Short mmCIF file of C-alpha atoms in Angstrom, two decimals:
data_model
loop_
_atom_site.label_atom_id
_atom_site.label_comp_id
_atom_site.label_asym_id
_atom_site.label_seq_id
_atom_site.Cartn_x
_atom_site.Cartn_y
_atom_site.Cartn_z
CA UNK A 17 12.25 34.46 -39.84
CA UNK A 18 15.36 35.45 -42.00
CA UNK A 19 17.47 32.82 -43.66
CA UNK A 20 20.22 32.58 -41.16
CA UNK A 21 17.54 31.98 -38.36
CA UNK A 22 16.02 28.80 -41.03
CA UNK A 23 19.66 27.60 -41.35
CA UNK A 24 20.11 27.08 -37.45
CA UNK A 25 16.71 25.85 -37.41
CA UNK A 26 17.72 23.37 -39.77
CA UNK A 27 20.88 22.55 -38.50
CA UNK A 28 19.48 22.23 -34.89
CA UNK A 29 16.81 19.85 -37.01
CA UNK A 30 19.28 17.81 -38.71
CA UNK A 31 21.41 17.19 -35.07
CA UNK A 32 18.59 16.08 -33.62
CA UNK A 33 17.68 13.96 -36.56
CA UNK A 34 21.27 12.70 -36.59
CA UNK A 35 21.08 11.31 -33.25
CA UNK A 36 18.01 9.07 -33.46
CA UNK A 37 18.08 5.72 -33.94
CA UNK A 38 16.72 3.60 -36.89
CA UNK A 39 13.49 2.63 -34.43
CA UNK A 40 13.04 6.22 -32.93
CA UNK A 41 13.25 7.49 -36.27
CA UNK A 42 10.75 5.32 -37.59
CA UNK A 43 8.52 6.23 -34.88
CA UNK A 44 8.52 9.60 -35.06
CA UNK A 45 8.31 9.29 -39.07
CA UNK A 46 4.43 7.40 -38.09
CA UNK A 47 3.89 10.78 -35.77
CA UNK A 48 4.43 13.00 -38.45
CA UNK A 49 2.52 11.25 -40.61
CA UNK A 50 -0.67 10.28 -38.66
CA UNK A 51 -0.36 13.76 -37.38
CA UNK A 52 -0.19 12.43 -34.09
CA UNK A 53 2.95 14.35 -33.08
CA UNK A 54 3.37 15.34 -29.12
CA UNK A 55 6.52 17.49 -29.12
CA UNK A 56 6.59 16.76 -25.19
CA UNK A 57 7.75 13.06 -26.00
CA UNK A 58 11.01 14.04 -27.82
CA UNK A 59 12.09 17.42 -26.45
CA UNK A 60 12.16 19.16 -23.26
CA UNK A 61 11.21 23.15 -24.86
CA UNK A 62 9.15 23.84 -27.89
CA UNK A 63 11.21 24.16 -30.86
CA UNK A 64 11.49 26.69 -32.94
CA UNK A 65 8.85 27.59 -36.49
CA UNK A 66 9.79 24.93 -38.86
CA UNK A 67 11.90 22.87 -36.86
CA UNK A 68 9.61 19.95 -37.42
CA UNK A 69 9.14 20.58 -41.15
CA UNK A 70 12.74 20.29 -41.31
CA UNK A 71 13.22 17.09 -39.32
CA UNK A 72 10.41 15.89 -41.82
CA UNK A 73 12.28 17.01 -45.11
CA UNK A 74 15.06 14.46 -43.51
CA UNK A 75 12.41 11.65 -42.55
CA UNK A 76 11.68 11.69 -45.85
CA UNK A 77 15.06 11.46 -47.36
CA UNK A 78 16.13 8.77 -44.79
CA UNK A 79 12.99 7.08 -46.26
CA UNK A 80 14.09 7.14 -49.73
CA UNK A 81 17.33 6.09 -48.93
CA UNK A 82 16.60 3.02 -46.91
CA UNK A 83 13.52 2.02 -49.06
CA UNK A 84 15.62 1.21 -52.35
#
């Protein structure tokens, strides 16, 4: 994947991210966690490579931020 094609995955990452709630978000921060992610429950297609890594990276900041 060349770096344009990780941008738009990242950007398509971080609009989905954006529109989640506080709850959704903390649920699908415990799926990613546990491991227990089914794509099926928050998309209708597969996402691209790395999508989820990306909407992770933001979990994780939205974490940070909210903790303290």
């Amino acid at each position: 994947m060349n770096v344009r094609d990780q941008m738009a995955v990242r950007e398509r990452a971080k609009r989905f991210w954006d529109g989640l709630s506080s709850v959704q978000r903390g649920e699908l921060g415990d799926a990613l966690v546990l491991g227990t992610l089914d794509w099926t429950e928050w998309l209708d297609r597969e996402p691209p490579a790395g999508f989820w890594r990306a909407v992770d990276d933001l979990r994780i900041l939205w974490e940070m931020e909210t903790s303290g």
